[in-house]
Rosetta silent file (secondary structure, phi, psi, omega in degrees, C-alpha in Angstrom):
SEQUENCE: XXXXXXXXXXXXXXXXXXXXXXXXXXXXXXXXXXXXXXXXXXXXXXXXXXXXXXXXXXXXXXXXXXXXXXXXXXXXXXXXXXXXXXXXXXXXXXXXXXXXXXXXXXXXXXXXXXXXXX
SCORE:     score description
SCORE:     0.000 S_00000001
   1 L     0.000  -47.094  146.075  203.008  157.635  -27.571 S_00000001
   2 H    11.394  -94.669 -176.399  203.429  158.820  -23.955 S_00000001
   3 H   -60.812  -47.685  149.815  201.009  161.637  -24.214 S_00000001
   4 H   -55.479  -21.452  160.147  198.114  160.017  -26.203 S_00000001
   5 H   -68.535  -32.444  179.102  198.128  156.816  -23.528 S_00000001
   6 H   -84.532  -11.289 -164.518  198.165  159.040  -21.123 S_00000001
   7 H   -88.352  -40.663 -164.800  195.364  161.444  -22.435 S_00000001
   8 H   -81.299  -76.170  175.628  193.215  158.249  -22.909 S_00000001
   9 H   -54.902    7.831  171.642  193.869  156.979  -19.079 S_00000001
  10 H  -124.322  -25.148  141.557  193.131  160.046  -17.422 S_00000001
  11 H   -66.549   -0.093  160.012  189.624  160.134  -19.247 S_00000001
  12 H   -68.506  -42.006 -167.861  189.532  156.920  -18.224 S_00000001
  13 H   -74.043  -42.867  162.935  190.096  158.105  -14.538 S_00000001
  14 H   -46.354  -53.029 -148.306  186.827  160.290  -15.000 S_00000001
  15 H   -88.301  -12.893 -178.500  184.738  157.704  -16.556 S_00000001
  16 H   -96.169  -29.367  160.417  185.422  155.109  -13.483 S_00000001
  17 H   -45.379  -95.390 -179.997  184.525  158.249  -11.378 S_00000001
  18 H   -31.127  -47.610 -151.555  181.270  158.499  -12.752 S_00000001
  19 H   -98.401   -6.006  146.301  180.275  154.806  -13.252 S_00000001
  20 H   -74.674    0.459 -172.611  181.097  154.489   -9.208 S_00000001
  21 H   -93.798  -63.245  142.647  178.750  156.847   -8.987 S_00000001
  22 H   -14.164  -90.263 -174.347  176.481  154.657  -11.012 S_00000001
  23 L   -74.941   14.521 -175.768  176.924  151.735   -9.090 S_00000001
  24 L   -87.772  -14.976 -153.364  176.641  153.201   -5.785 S_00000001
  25 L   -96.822    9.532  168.200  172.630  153.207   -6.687 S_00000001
  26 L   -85.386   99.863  153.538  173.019  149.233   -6.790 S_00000001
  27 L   -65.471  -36.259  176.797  171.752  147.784   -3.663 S_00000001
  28 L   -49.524  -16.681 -161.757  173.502  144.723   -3.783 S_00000001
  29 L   -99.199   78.725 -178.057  176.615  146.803   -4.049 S_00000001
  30 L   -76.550  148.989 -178.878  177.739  148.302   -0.584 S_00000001
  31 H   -57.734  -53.437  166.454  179.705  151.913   -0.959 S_00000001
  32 H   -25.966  -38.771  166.734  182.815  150.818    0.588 S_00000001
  33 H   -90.863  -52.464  175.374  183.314  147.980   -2.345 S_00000001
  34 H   -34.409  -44.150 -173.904  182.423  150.573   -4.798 S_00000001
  35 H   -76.878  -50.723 -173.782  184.431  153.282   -3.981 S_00000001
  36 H   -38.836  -18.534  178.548  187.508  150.666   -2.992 S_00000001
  37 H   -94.935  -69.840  168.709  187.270  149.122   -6.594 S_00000001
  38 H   -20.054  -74.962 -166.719  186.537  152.440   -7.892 S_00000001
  39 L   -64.570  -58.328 -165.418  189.828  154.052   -6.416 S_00000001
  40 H   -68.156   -1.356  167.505  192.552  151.386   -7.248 S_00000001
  41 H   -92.520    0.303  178.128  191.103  151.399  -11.245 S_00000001
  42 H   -99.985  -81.588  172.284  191.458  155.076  -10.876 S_00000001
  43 H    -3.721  -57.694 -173.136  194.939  154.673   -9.297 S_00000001
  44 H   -73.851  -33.740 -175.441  195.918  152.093  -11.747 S_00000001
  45 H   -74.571  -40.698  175.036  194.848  154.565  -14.500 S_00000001
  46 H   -58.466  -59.543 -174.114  197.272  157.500  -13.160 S_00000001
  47 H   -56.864  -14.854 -169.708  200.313  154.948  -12.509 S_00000001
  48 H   -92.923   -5.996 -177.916  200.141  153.570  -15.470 S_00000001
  49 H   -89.317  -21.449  158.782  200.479  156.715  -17.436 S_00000001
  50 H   -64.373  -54.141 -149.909  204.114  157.170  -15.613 S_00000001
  51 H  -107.738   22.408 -153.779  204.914  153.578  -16.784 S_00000001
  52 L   -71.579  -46.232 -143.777  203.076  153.469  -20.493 S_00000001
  53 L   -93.652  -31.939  140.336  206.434  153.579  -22.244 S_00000001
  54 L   -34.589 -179.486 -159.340  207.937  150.431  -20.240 S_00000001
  55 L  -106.358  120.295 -113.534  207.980  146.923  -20.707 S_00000001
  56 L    55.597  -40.612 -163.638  204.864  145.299  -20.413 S_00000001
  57 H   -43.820   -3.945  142.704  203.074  148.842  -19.572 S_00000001
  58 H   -51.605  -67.319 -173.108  201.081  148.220  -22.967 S_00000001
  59 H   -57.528  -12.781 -153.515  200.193  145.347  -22.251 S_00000001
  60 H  -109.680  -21.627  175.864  199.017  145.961  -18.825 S_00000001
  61 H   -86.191   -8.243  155.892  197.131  149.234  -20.048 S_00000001
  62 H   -38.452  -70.089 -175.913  195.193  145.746  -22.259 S_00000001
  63 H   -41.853  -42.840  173.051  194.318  144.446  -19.175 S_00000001
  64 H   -82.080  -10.272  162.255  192.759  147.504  -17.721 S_00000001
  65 H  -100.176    2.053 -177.939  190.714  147.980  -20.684 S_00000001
  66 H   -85.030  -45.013 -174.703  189.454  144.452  -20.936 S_00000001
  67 H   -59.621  -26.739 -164.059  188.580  145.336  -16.794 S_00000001
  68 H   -77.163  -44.439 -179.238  186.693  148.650  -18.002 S_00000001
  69 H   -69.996   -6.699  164.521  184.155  146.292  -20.464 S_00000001
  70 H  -106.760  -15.669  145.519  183.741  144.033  -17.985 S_00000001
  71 H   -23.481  -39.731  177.474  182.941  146.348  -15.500 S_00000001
  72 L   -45.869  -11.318  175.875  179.983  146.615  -17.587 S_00000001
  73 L   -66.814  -39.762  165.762  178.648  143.667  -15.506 S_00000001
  74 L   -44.806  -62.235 -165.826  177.954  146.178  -12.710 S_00000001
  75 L  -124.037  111.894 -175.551  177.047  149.270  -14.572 S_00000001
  76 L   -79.254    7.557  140.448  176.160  148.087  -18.335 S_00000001
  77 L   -35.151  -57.962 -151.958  176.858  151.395  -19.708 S_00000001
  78 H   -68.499    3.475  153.900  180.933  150.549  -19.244 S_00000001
  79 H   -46.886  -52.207 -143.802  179.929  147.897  -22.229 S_00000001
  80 H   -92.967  -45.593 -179.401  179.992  150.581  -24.480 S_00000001
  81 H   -59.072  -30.762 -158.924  182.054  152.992  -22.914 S_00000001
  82 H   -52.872  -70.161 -176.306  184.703  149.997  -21.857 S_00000001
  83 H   -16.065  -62.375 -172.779  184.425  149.522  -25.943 S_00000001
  84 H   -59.302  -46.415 -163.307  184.963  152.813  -26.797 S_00000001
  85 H   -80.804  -18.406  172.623  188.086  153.670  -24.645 S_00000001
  86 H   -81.930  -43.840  171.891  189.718  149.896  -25.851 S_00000001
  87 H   -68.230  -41.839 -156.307  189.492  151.718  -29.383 S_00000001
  88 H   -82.077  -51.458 -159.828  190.478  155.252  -27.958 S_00000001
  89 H   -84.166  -20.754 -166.156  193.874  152.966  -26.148 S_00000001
  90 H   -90.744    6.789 -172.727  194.521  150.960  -29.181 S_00000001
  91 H   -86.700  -22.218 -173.598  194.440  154.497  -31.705 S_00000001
  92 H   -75.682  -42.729 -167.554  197.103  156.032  -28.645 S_00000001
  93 H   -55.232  -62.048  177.267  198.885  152.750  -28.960 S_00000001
  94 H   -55.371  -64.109 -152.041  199.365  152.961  -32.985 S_00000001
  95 H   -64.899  -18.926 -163.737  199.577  156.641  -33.711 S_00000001
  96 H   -83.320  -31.097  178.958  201.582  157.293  -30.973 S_00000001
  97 H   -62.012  -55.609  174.217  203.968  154.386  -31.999 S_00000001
  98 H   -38.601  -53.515 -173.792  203.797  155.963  -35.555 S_00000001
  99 H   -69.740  -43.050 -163.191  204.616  159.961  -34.480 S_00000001
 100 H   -64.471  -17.523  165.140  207.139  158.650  -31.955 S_00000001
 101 H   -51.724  -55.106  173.412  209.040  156.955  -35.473 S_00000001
 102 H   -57.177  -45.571  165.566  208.596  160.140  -37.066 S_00000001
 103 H   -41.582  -72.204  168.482  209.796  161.873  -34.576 S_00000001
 104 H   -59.711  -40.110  164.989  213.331  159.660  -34.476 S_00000001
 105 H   -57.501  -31.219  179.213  213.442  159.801  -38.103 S_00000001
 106 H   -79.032  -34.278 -166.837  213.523  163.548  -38.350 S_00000001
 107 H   -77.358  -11.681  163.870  215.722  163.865  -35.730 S_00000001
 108 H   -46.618  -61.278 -175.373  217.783  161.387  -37.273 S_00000001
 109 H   -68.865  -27.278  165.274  217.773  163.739  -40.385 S_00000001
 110 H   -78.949  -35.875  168.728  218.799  166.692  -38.554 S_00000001
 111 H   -45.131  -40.353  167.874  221.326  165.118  -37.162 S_00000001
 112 H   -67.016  -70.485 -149.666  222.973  164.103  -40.856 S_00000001
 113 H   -71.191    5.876 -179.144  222.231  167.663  -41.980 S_00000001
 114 H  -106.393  -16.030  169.760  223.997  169.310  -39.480 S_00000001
 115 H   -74.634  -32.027  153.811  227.161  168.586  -39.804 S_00000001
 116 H   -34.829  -58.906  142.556  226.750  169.641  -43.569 S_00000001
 117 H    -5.561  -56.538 -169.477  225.920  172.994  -42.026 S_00000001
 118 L   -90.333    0.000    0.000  229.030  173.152  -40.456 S_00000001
């Protein structure tokens, strides 16, 4: 699960890149709160891919995709994109939750068969 949450949050880390980019062309918007907003959701996107497999860190990579769709108030692209990447975190969430079962079940099964082996 590890490796698809994190493969999701570090195209995440691009896509907040870009859409600061975006919003720098908002006058109302001085560069200083863009990039400063900008960097800690990019920040928050690395750390959280160390802490994915802790308690809450699901929950907390929710939270940062509910912030990427509402970002969209800025730059209304990140509607779509937020959208896409909340589907992209919950398919990392499942499958990864699935493979990492599969995973412990085979190794489970090697474990019985090896003493057979022996």
């Amino acid at each position: 699960m590890r490796t698809l949450c994190a493969s999701t949050l570090i195209g995440e880390v691009f896509v907040i890149g870009f859409a600061g980019l975006v919003a720098m062309k908002d006058p109302d918007l001085s560069m200083g709160t863009v990039w400063t907003v900008s960097s800690i959701a990019m920040f928050l996107c690395v750390a959280l891919c160390g802490v994915v497999t802790r308690p809450g860190g699901i929950a907390f990579g929710w939270a940062l995709q509910i912030a990427l769709i509402a970002s969209g108030f800025v730059v209304p692209t990140m509607f779509f994109l937020g959208v896409i990447f909340a589907a992209l975190w919950w398919a990392s969430v499942h499958y990864g939750r699935k493979i990492d079962e599969a995973k412990a079940r085979f190794a489970a099964q090697a474990d019985a068969a090896a003493p057979d082996a022996a």
